Amino acid sequence: MPVPGDDDNERLTPTIPPPPMIESASGTRTRRVIAVGGGRGGVGKTLLTVNLGVYFAQLGREVVVCDTDPFGSNLHGVLGLETPPLVTSEALEEGKAKPVSTIVPGLRLLPTAYDPMTATPIRPNRGSHWARQIEKLDVDYVLLNLGASTTASTLDLFLQADVGICVTAPEPLAIETTYRFCRALYLRVLRRALTKERFKLRLVERVIAALPPLAPPPAIVAEIKRYDDGVAKVAAEEMLRVAAHLVVGQTRLRSDLDLGVSMSVIAERFLGISLENLGHIEHDDAVWLTVRRRQPLLIDSPTSKSARNIERVARRILALLAAQSTRGGALPPRAPATQQRAAALPATLYEVLGVPRTAADDEIRRAVKRQREIFREGSLPLCSVVAPEVLRQVQARIEEAHDTLLDPVRRRAYDLSTFPDDTPATVVPQRSSNAAQMAELAMLQAELAREINAETQFTGALLRKVRESQGIEITEIAQRTKINVAHLNAIENESFGDLPALVYVQGFVQQVAKHLKLDPAQVAKTYSRRLRDLSLGRARSSG
């Protein structure tokens, strides 16, 4: 299916098929649970939850969404329901509460429990009934809107989900809250691991109480190690079990688009926690307009920028779920606990920049620029995590890496002193991409292998899809081909009014095809034919 362009009449449709349905021994479907939380209120958790549900329902699957934080129940407001469906907690626990239909076929809303004696929601820490209710649902997808809560039950639901998503925004308070949520996840995992070990749990609690407030997990592990190596080993292993995904909402500036990747680097290095970036959602007037109309964004404004952003996030989630099914639900491997350092300072200059030892000078320069931006004074991703003295150390290491690795003589001397056995395979560089992106690219490439042949008619949407399947940003094509970014966007969006004469467009498309390793003649021929046909059709309709 095509990725939507700027045509107001074009509908947003999924671009890849969902993972195959899996049946359990009892013959029921194996549901996939996606939890959305991990940030302060107002950053877009409800927006993402509802529209992910819409996207999956458009795939023809059965989907249920629910508010697990009863004090912030508002999913009904964007699903066409005048009032929220409410039931008593007893009815919910007994399985008497049934999901209610919404304006979206295949998408239902699970009622929220409340206390009939006070007409207010039940306490959010009474959340065990949610897990039991979810187990009874014979559906393909369950989406949980956890709200801004960090109660034990909320953390448990997040940790038990197939995919847990933190939503943040490019502002200090939202970022700080996201990091706090990650810390809370770790402490919850550690406490659950030591529940039956009362004395060990008391040791951990005493250590945490003696540390500064909001101490990062690596610092907790290091402090525990001073008292008990066995407990420290458990604490380090549990740190590797915490894996969350990140979506950055309300992005406005170009620098906001890199926030998710930067926060992933900071979380991995300073918190010892995997926080993989799933994408961003642009600040868009279409969002608040659809809220006022009480409609999901993908229904009311499917061609908006924010809708396309959500579609890409959904696509990456599907790719993650498909990869989990292939691995039998196992998480991708992470670094061993022994490699987690409380000081958070990489061991080698290559690790400082996140590049391999074979990196060329151009790659090193780009890495230096990227690291300087992440670790500059006042950088948003550093909020509440990196102390000033540590920041100065990191900045000094970045400059040392720049001066050493870009000087051939100094680089050779450094390599000989650091790697005397000359075994580059033992050096593990910082990850440049995450599992979600890699899984998404693999699924797109597999689909395109079936879709592209000698008879393929290339459209702007298909060119965008090929570009995304190769992990190439449009700015990279602009730099290599010297074609204006506005013209490249117009080609992908088929905004023909923003393009020059046909002869120039043909040359542009040929250059884009070469960069994407496509047949330039076929791409230029079929795209130009499409441009002429659409232009002729519009001329006839206007005449």
Coordinates of C-alpha atoms in Angstrom, one line a residue:
M1 CA 0.0 0.0 0.0
P2 CA 1.2 3.5 -0.6
V3 CA 2.5 5.9 2.0
P4 CA 0.1 8.9 2.0
G5 CA 1.1 12.0 0.2
D6 CA -0.3 15.5 0.3
D7 CA -3.4 14.8 -1.6
D8 CA -6.3 15.7 0.6
N9 CA -8.4 12.9 -0.9
E10 CA -5.8 10.2 -0.2
R11 CA -6.5 7.8 2.7
L12 CA -3.9 6.6 5.1
T13 CA -3.5 2.8 4.7
P14 CA -1.0 0.4 6.3
T15 CA 2.2 -0.2 4.3
I16 CA 3.1 -3.6 5.6
P17 CA 1.2 -6.7 6.7
P18 CA 0.9 -7.5 10.4
P19 CA 2.7 -10.4 12.0
P20 CA 0.9 -13.7 11.4
M21 CA -1.7 -14.6 14.0
I22 CA -0.5 -17.3 16.5
E23 CA -3.0 -19.7 18.1
S24 CA -2.4 -21.1 21.5
A25 CA -3.0 -24.8 22.4
S26 CA -6.6 -23.9 23.3
G27 CA -7.2 -22.5 19.8
T28 CA -7.5 -18.9 20.9
R29 CA -5.4 -16.1 19.4
T30 CA -2.2 -15.1 21.1
R31 CA -2.8 -11.4 22.0
R32 CA 0.0 -8.9 21.8
V33 CA 0.1 -6.3 24.5
I34 CA 1.4 -2.8 23.9
A35 CA 1.8 -0.4 26.9
V36 CA 2.1 3.4 26.4
G37 CA 3.2 5.5 29.4
G38 CA 6.4 6.8 30.9
G39 CA 6.0 10.5 30.8
R40 CA 4.3 13.5 32.3
G41 CA 0.7 14.3 31.2
G42 CA 0.0 16.1 27.9
V43 CA 2.9 14.7 25.8
G44 CA 0.7 12.5 23.5
K45 CA 0.2 9.1 25.2
T46 CA -3.5 9.1 24.4
L47 CA -2.9 10.3 20.9
L48 CA -0.5 7.5 20.3
T49 CA -2.6 4.8 22.0
V50 CA -5.8 5.5 20.1
N51 CA -4.2 5.9 16.7
L52 CA -2.1 2.7 17.1
G53 CA -5.3 1.0 17.8
V54 CA -6.9 2.5 14.7
Y55 CA -3.9 1.4 12.6
F56 CA -4.0 -2.2 13.8
A57 CA -7.8 -2.2 13.3
Q58 CA -7.4 -1.1 9.7
L59 CA -5.3 -4.2 9.2
G60 CA -8.4 -6.2 9.8
R61 CA -7.4 -7.3 13.3
E62 CA -9.4 -7.2 16.6
V63 CA -8.1 -4.5 18.9
V64 CA -9.0 -3.4 22.4
V65 CA -7.7 -0.2 24.1
C66 CA -8.1 0.7 27.7
D67 CA -7.2 3.3 30.3
T68 CA -5.4 1.7 33.2
D69 CA -4.9 4.9 35.1
P70 CA -8.5 5.7 36.0
F71 CA -7.8 9.2 37.1
G72 CA -6.8 10.1 33.5
S73 CA -9.5 8.1 31.6
N74 CA -10.0 10.0 28.3
L75 CA -9.7 7.5 25.5
H76 CA -13.5 7.7 25.0
G77 CA -13.1 11.4 24.1
V78 CA -11.4 10.7 20.8
L79 CA -13.3 7.5 20.0
G80 CA -16.7 9.1 19.5
L81 CA -18.1 8.2 22.9
E82 CA -19.9 10.9 24.8
T83 CA -19.1 9.4 28.3
P84 CA -16.5 6.9 29.4
P85 CA -17.8 3.3 29.9
L86 CA -17.5 2.6 33.7
V87 CA -18.0 -0.6 35.8
T88 CA -17.3 -1.5 39.3
S89 CA -14.0 -3.1 40.1
E90 CA -15.9 -6.3 41.2
A91 CA -17.6 -6.6 37.8
L92 CA -14.3 -6.0 36.0
E93 CA -12.5 -8.7 38.1
E94 CA -15.4 -11.2 37.5
G95 CA -15.2 -10.7 33.8
K96 CA -18.6 -9.2 33.5
A97 CA -17.4 -6.0 31.8
K98 CA -17.2 -6.3 28.1
P99 CA -15.4 -4.0 25.7
V100 CA -17.7 -1.5 24.0
S101 CA -17.7 -0.7 20.3
T102 CA -16.3 2.6 18.9
I103 CA -16.6 4.5 15.7
V104 CA -13.7 2.4 14.2
P105 CA -14.6 -1.1 13.1
G106 CA -12.6 -3.7 14.9
L107 CA -11.6 -1.3 17.7
R108 CA -13.2 -1.6 21.1
L109 CA -12.7 0.2 24.4
L110 CA -12.5 -1.7 27.7
P111 CA -14.5 -0.1 30.5
T112 CA -12.8 1.6 33.4
A113 CA -13.4 0.5 37.0
Y114 CA -14.7 3.0 39.6
D115 CA -16.0 3.1 43.2
P116 CA -19.8 3.5 43.2
M117 CA -19.8 4.8 46.7
T118 CA -17.8 7.9 45.8
A119 CA -18.5 8.0 42.0
T120 CA -14.7 8.4 41.6
P121 CA -12.2 6.0 40.0
I122 CA -10.6 3.3 42.2
R123 CA -7.1 3.7 43.5
P124 CA -4.7 3.2 40.6
N125 CA -2.5 0.9 42.7
R126 CA -5.3 -1.7 42.6
G127 CA -4.2 -2.8 39.1
S128 CA -4.0 -6.6 39.3
H129 CA -7.5 -6.8 37.8
W130 CA -6.2 -5.4 34.5
A131 CA -3.8 -8.3 34.0
R132 CA -6.5 -10.8 34.7
Q133 CA -8.9 -9.0 32.4
I134 CA -6.4 -8.8 29.6
E135 CA -5.8 -12.6 29.8
K136 CA -9.5 -13.2 29.1
L137 CA -9.5 -11.1 25.9
D138 CA -9.6 -13.1 22.7
V139 CA -8.2 -10.4 20.5
D140 CA -5.1 -9.7 18.4
Y141 CA -3.9 -6.5 20.1
V142 CA -4.4 -4.9 23.5
L143 CA -3.2 -1.3 23.9
L144 CA -2.8 0.0 27.4
N145 CA -2.8 3.8 28.1
L146 CA -0.9 3.9 31.4
G147 CA -1.1 7.6 31.9
A148 CA 1.6 9.4 33.9
S149 CA 1.4 7.0 36.8
T150 CA 4.5 5.3 38.3
T151 CA 2.6 3.1 40.7
A152 CA 3.8 -0.5 41.2
S153 CA 0.8 -1.9 39.1
T154 CA 1.6 0.5 36.3
L155 CA 5.2 -0.5 36.2
D156 CA 4.2 -4.2 36.2
L157 CA 1.9 -3.7 33.3
F158 CA 4.6 -1.9 31.4
L159 CA 7.2 -4.6 32.1
Q160 CA 4.8 -7.4 31.2
A161 CA 3.8 -5.9 27.8
D162 CA 5.3 -7.2 24.6
V163 CA 6.3 -3.7 23.7
G164 CA 6.5 -0.9 26.3
I165 CA 6.6 2.6 25.0
C166 CA 7.6 5.8 26.8
V167 CA 6.3 9.0 25.3
T168 CA 8.1 12.3 25.9
A169 CA 8.3 15.8 24.4
P170 CA 11.3 18.1 23.6
E171 CA 11.2 19.9 26.9
P172 CA 13.2 19.5 30.1
L173 CA 10.4 18.4 32.4
A174 CA 9.1 15.8 30.1
I175 CA 12.6 14.4 29.5
E176 CA 13.4 14.3 33.2
T177 CA 10.1 12.5 33.8
T178 CA 11.0 9.9 31.2
Y179 CA 14.4 9.2 32.8
R180 CA 12.7 8.9 36.2
F181 CA 10.3 6.4 34.8
C182 CA 13.2 4.3 33.5
R183 CA 14.8 4.4 37.0
A184 CA 11.5 3.4 38.5
L185 CA 11.3 0.4 36.1
Y186 CA 14.7 -0.8 37.2
L187 CA 13.9 -0.4 40.9
R188 CA 10.7 -2.3 40.4
V189 CA 12.4 -5.1 38.5
L190 CA 15.1 -5.4 41.2
R191 CA 12.6 -5.4 44.1
R192 CA 10.6 -8.1 42.4
A193 CA 13.7 -10.2 41.9
L194 CA 14.5 -10.0 45.6
T195 CA 11.0 -10.3 47.0
K196 CA 11.7 -13.7 48.5
E197 CA 15.2 -12.7 49.7
R198 CA 14.2 -10.4 52.6
F199 CA 17.7 -9.7 53.9
K200 CA 19.1 -9.0 50.4
L201 CA 16.2 -6.6 49.7
R202 CA 16.9 -4.8 52.9
L203 CA 20.5 -4.4 51.9
V204 CA 19.5 -2.9 48.6
E205 CA 17.0 -0.5 50.3
R206 CA 19.7 0.7 52.7
V207 CA 22.2 1.3 49.8
I208 CA 19.6 3.2 47.8
A209 CA 18.6 5.3 50.8
A210 CA 22.3 6.2 51.4
L211 CA 22.9 7.3 47.8
P212 CA 21.9 10.8 46.4
P213 CA 18.3 11.1 45.2
L214 CA 17.5 9.5 41.8
A215 CA 20.9 7.7 41.7
P216 CA 21.3 5.9 38.3
P217 CA 21.2 2.1 38.2
P218 CA 25.0 1.7 37.5
A219 CA 25.8 3.7 40.6
I220 CA 23.4 1.5 42.6
V221 CA 25.1 -1.6 41.3
A222 CA 28.5 -0.3 42.1
E223 CA 27.5 0.7 45.7
I224 CA 25.9 -2.7 46.3
K225 CA 29.1 -4.4 45.2
R226 CA 30.9 -2.8 48.1
Y227 CA 28.8 -4.9 50.5
D228 CA 27.8 -8.1 48.6
D229 CA 29.1 -9.3 45.2
G230 CA 26.3 -11.8 44.9
V231 CA 23.6 -9.2 45.3
A232 CA 25.5 -6.8 43.0
K233 CA 25.5 -9.5 40.3
V234 CA 21.7 -9.9 40.6
A235 CA 21.3 -6.1 40.4
A236 CA 23.5 -5.9 37.3
E237 CA 21.6 -8.8 35.6
E238 CA 18.2 -7.2 36.4
M239 CA 19.4 -3.9 34.8
L240 CA 19.8 -5.8 31.5
R241 CA 16.1 -6.9 31.7
V242 CA 14.8 -3.3 31.5
A243 CA 14.0 -2.5 27.9
A244 CA 11.7 0.3 26.9
H245 CA 11.0 2.1 23.6
L246 CA 10.7 5.8 23.1
V247 CA 8.5 8.1 21.0
V248 CA 9.1 11.8 21.0
G249 CA 5.9 13.8 20.5
Q250 CA 5.3 17.5 19.7
T251 CA 8.5 18.0 17.7
R252 CA 8.8 21.4 16.2
L253 CA 12.5 22.1 15.4
R254 CA 14.9 20.0 13.3
S255 CA 17.0 19.3 16.4
D256 CA 13.9 17.8 18.0
L257 CA 14.0 15.0 15.4
D258 CA 17.3 13.7 16.8
L259 CA 16.2 13.8 20.5
G260 CA 15.0 10.2 20.5
V261 CA 18.4 8.9 19.3
S262 CA 20.2 11.2 21.7
M263 CA 18.1 10.0 24.7
S264 CA 18.8 6.4 23.7
V265 CA 22.5 7.1 23.9
I266 CA 22.2 8.8 27.3
A267 CA 20.0 6.1 28.8
E268 CA 22.3 3.3 27.6
R269 CA 25.5 5.0 28.8
F270 CA 24.4 6.7 32.0
L271 CA 21.4 4.7 33.2
G272 CA 22.5 1.3 31.8
I273 CA 18.9 0.9 30.4
S274 CA 17.9 0.2 26.8
L275 CA 15.6 3.0 25.6
E276 CA 15.3 2.4 21.8
N277 CA 13.9 5.1 19.6
L278 CA 10.8 4.3 17.7
G279 CA 10.3 7.7 16.0
H280 CA 8.7 11.1 16.5
I281 CA 5.3 12.8 16.1
E282 CA 5.4 16.3 14.7
H283 CA 3.6 19.2 16.3
D284 CA 0.6 19.6 14.0
D285 CA -2.6 21.6 14.0
A286 CA -4.4 18.6 12.7
V287 CA -3.9 16.9 16.1
W288 CA -5.9 19.4 18.2
L289 CA -8.4 19.8 15.4
T290 CA -9.2 16.1 15.5
V291 CA -9.4 16.1 19.3
R292 CA -12.0 18.9 19.1
R293 CA -13.9 16.9 16.6
R294 CA -13.7 13.8 18.9
Q295 CA -12.2 11.7 16.1
P296 CA -8.9 9.7 15.9
L297 CA -6.2 11.4 13.9
L298 CA -5.9 8.5 11.4
I299 CA -9.6 8.8 10.6
D300 CA -10.1 12.6 10.6
S301 CA -6.8 13.7 9.1
P302 CA -5.0 10.7 7.6
T303 CA -2.7 12.6 5.3
S304 CA -1.3 15.0 7.9
K305 CA 2.4 14.9 8.9
S306 CA 1.6 13.6 12.4
A307 CA -0.5 10.8 10.9
R308 CA 2.4 9.7 8.7
N309 CA 4.7 9.8 11.8
I310 CA 2.3 7.6 13.7
E311 CA 2.1 5.2 10.8
R312 CA 5.9 4.8 10.9
V313 CA 5.9 4.2 14.6
A314 CA 3.2 1.5 14.1
R315 CA 5.2 -0.1 11.3
R316 CA 8.2 -0.4 13.6
I317 CA 6.1 -1.9 16.3
L318 CA 4.8 -4.5 13.9
A319 CA 8.4 -5.3 12.9
L320 CA 9.4 -5.7 16.5
L321 CA 6.5 -8.0 17.2
A322 CA 7.3 -10.1 14.1
A323 CA 10.9 -10.3 15.2
Q324 CA 9.8 -11.4 18.7
S325 CA 7.7 -14.1 17.1
T326 CA 10.7 -15.4 15.1
R327 CA 12.8 -15.4 18.3
G328 CA 10.1 -17.0 20.4
G329 CA 9.6 -13.8 22.3
A330 CA 13.2 -13.4 23.3
L331 CA 14.6 -9.9 23.7
P332 CA 17.7 -8.9 21.6
P333 CA 21.0 -9.4 23.4
R334 CA 22.5 -6.6 25.3
A335 CA 26.0 -6.0 26.6
P336 CA 27.0 -8.2 29.5
A337 CA 26.6 -6.8 33.0
T338 CA 30.4 -6.7 33.5
Q339 CA 30.6 -4.0 30.7
Q340 CA 28.2 -1.7 32.5
R341 CA 30.3 1.1 34.1
A342 CA 29.1 3.5 36.8
A343 CA 31.4 6.2 35.5
A344 CA 29.7 5.9 32.1
L345 CA 32.9 6.8 30.3
P346 CA 33.7 4.5 27.3
A347 CA 37.0 2.7 27.4
T348 CA 38.3 3.6 24.0
L349 CA 38.2 6.7 21.8
Y350 CA 36.3 4.7 19.2
E351 CA 33.6 3.9 21.7
V352 CA 33.5 7.6 22.7
L353 CA 32.4 8.4 19.1
G354 CA 30.4 5.2 18.6
V355 CA 32.4 4.2 15.5
P356 CA 34.4 1.0 14.6
R357 CA 38.2 1.0 14.3
T358 CA 37.9 0.9 10.5
A359 CA 36.0 4.2 10.4
A360 CA 37.1 6.6 7.7
D361 CA 37.9 10.3 8.4
D362 CA 34.5 11.5 7.1
E363 CA 32.7 9.0 9.4
I364 CA 34.7 10.2 12.3
R365 CA 34.0 13.9 11.6
R366 CA 30.3 13.2 11.5
A367 CA 30.5 11.2 14.7
V368 CA 32.3 14.0 16.4
K369 CA 29.7 16.5 15.3
R370 CA 27.0 14.3 16.6
Q371 CA 28.6 13.7 20.0
R372 CA 29.4 17.4 20.4
E373 CA 25.7 18.2 19.8
I374 CA 24.5 15.6 22.3
F375 CA 27.0 16.6 25.0
R376 CA 27.0 20.4 24.6
E377 CA 26.1 22.6 27.6
G378 CA 22.3 22.9 28.0
S379 CA 21.6 19.9 25.7
L380 CA 18.0 18.6 26.2
P381 CA 18.9 14.9 26.4
L382 CA 21.2 15.5 29.4
C383 CA 18.4 16.8 31.6
S384 CA 18.7 15.4 35.2
V385 CA 21.2 12.7 34.2
V386 CA 24.7 14.0 33.6
A387 CA 26.4 16.0 36.4
P388 CA 28.5 19.0 35.3
E389 CA 31.8 17.4 36.2
V390 CA 31.0 14.3 34.3
L391 CA 29.9 16.3 31.3
R392 CA 33.2 18.1 31.3
Q393 CA 35.0 14.8 31.3
V394 CA 32.9 13.5 28.4
Q395 CA 33.5 16.7 26.4
A396 CA 37.2 16.4 26.9
R397 CA 37.2 12.8 25.7
I398 CA 35.3 13.8 22.5
E399 CA 37.9 16.4 21.8
E400 CA 40.7 13.9 22.5
A401 CA 39.0 11.5 20.1
H402 CA 38.8 14.2 17.4
D403 CA 42.4 15.3 17.7
T404 CA 43.8 11.7 17.9
L405 CA 41.7 9.8 15.4
L406 CA 41.9 12.5 12.6
D407 CA 45.7 12.6 12.8
P408 CA 47.2 9.6 11.0
V409 CA 50.3 9.4 13.0
R410 CA 48.6 9.8 16.4
R411 CA 45.9 7.4 15.4
R412 CA 48.4 4.7 14.5
A413 CA 50.3 5.2 17.8
Y414 CA 47.0 5.1 19.7
D415 CA 45.9 1.9 18.0
L416 CA 49.2 0.2 18.7
S417 CA 49.1 1.2 22.4
T418 CA 45.4 0.4 22.9
F419 CA 45.1 -2.8 20.8
P420 CA 48.6 -4.4 21.0
D421 CA 47.2 -7.7 19.7
D422 CA 45.5 -5.9 16.8
T423 CA 42.1 -7.6 17.4
P424 CA 39.5 -5.1 16.3
A425 CA 36.8 -7.7 16.6
T426 CA 37.0 -7.5 20.3
V427 CA 36.0 -3.9 20.3
V428 CA 32.2 -3.4 20.4
P429 CA 31.2 0.1 19.1
Q430 CA 28.2 2.0 20.4
R431 CA 25.0 1.0 18.6
S432 CA 24.1 3.3 15.7
S433 CA 20.7 1.8 15.1
N434 CA 18.2 0.0 17.2
A435 CA 16.3 -3.3 16.9
A436 CA 13.1 -1.6 15.9
Q437 CA 14.7 0.2 13.0
M438 CA 16.5 -2.8 11.8
A439 CA 13.4 -5.0 12.0
E440 CA 11.4 -2.3 10.1
L441 CA 14.0 -2.1 7.4
A442 CA 14.1 -5.9 7.0
M443 CA 10.3 -6.1 6.7
L444 CA 10.2 -3.2 4.1
Q445 CA 13.0 -4.8 2.1
A446 CA 11.2 -8.1 2.0
E447 CA 8.0 -6.5 0.9
L448 CA 9.8 -4.4 -1.8
A449 CA 11.5 -7.5 -3.1
R450 CA 8.0 -8.9 -4.0
E451 CA 6.7 -5.6 -5.2
I452 CA 9.5 -4.3 -7.5
N453 CA 10.0 -6.0 -10.9
A454 CA 10.4 -5.1 -14.6
E455 CA 6.7 -4.0 -14.8
T456 CA 6.6 -1.9 -11.7
Q457 CA 5.2 1.6 -12.1
F458 CA 7.1 3.9 -9.8
T459 CA 5.2 6.5 -7.8
G460 CA 6.4 9.1 -5.3
A461 CA 5.1 6.9 -2.5
L462 CA 7.0 3.9 -3.7
L463 CA 10.3 5.9 -4.0
R464 CA 9.8 7.1 -0.4
K465 CA 9.2 3.5 0.6
V466 CA 12.4 2.3 -1.1
R467 CA 14.4 5.2 0.5
E468 CA 13.1 4.3 4.0
S469 CA 13.8 0.6 3.5
Q470 CA 17.4 1.5 3.0
G471 CA 17.5 3.8 6.1
I472 CA 18.4 6.8 4.0
E473 CA 17.3 10.3 5.0
I474 CA 16.1 12.7 2.3
T475 CA 18.8 15.2 3.3
E476 CA 21.5 12.6 2.5
I477 CA 20.2 12.3 -1.1
A478 CA 20.1 16.1 -1.3
Q479 CA 23.8 16.3 -0.3
R480 CA 24.9 13.6 -2.7
T481 CA 22.8 14.7 -5.7
K482 CA 22.8 18.5 -5.1
I483 CA 19.0 18.4 -5.6
N484 CA 17.0 20.8 -3.4
V485 CA 15.3 19.1 -0.5
A486 CA 12.0 20.9 -1.4
H487 CA 12.2 19.3 -4.9
L488 CA 12.9 15.8 -3.4
N489 CA 9.9 16.2 -1.0
A490 CA 7.8 17.3 -3.9
I491 CA 8.8 14.2 -5.9
E492 CA 7.9 11.8 -3.1
N493 CA 4.7 13.7 -2.3
E494 CA 3.8 14.1 -6.0
S495 CA 3.3 17.8 -5.4
F496 CA 3.7 18.6 -9.1
G497 CA 2.9 22.3 -8.6
D498 CA 6.2 22.6 -6.7
L499 CA 8.3 20.9 -9.4
P500 CA 10.1 22.5 -12.3
A501 CA 9.6 21.5 -16.0
L502 CA 9.3 17.8 -16.9
V503 CA 12.7 17.6 -18.4
Y504 CA 14.3 18.7 -15.1
V505 CA 12.1 16.3 -13.1
Q506 CA 13.2 13.4 -15.3
G507 CA 16.9 14.2 -14.5
F508 CA 16.1 14.5 -10.8
V509 CA 14.3 11.2 -10.7
Q510 CA 17.1 9.5 -12.5
Q511 CA 19.6 10.7 -9.9
V512 CA 17.4 9.6 -7.1
A513 CA 17.0 6.2 -8.7
K514 CA 20.8 5.8 -9.0
H515 CA 21.3 6.7 -5.4
L516 CA 18.6 4.1 -4.4
K517 CA 20.2 1.5 -6.7
L518 CA 17.1 1.3 -8.9
D519 CA 16.9 1.2 -12.7
P520 CA 17.1 4.9 -13.6
A521 CA 15.5 4.4 -17.0
Q522 CA 12.5 2.5 -15.7
V523 CA 12.0 4.9 -12.7
A524 CA 12.2 8.0 -14.9
K525 CA 10.0 6.6 -17.6
T526 CA 7.2 5.4 -15.3
Y527 CA 7.3 8.4 -13.0
S528 CA 7.2 10.9 -15.9
R529 CA 4.3 9.0 -17.4
R530 CA 2.5 9.3 -14.1
L531 CA 3.2 13.0 -13.9
R532 CA 1.9 13.6 -17.4
D533 CA -1.3 11.5 -16.8
L534 CA -2.1 13.2 -13.5
S535 CA -1.4 16.7 -14.9
L536 CA -3.6 15.9 -17.9
G537 CA -6.4 14.6 -15.7
R538 CA -6.3 17.7 -13.5
A539 CA -6.3 20.0 -16.6
R540 CA -9.4 18.2 -17.9
S541 CA -11.2 18.4 -14.6
S542 CA -10.4 22.1 -14.2
G543 CA -11.5 22.8 -17.8

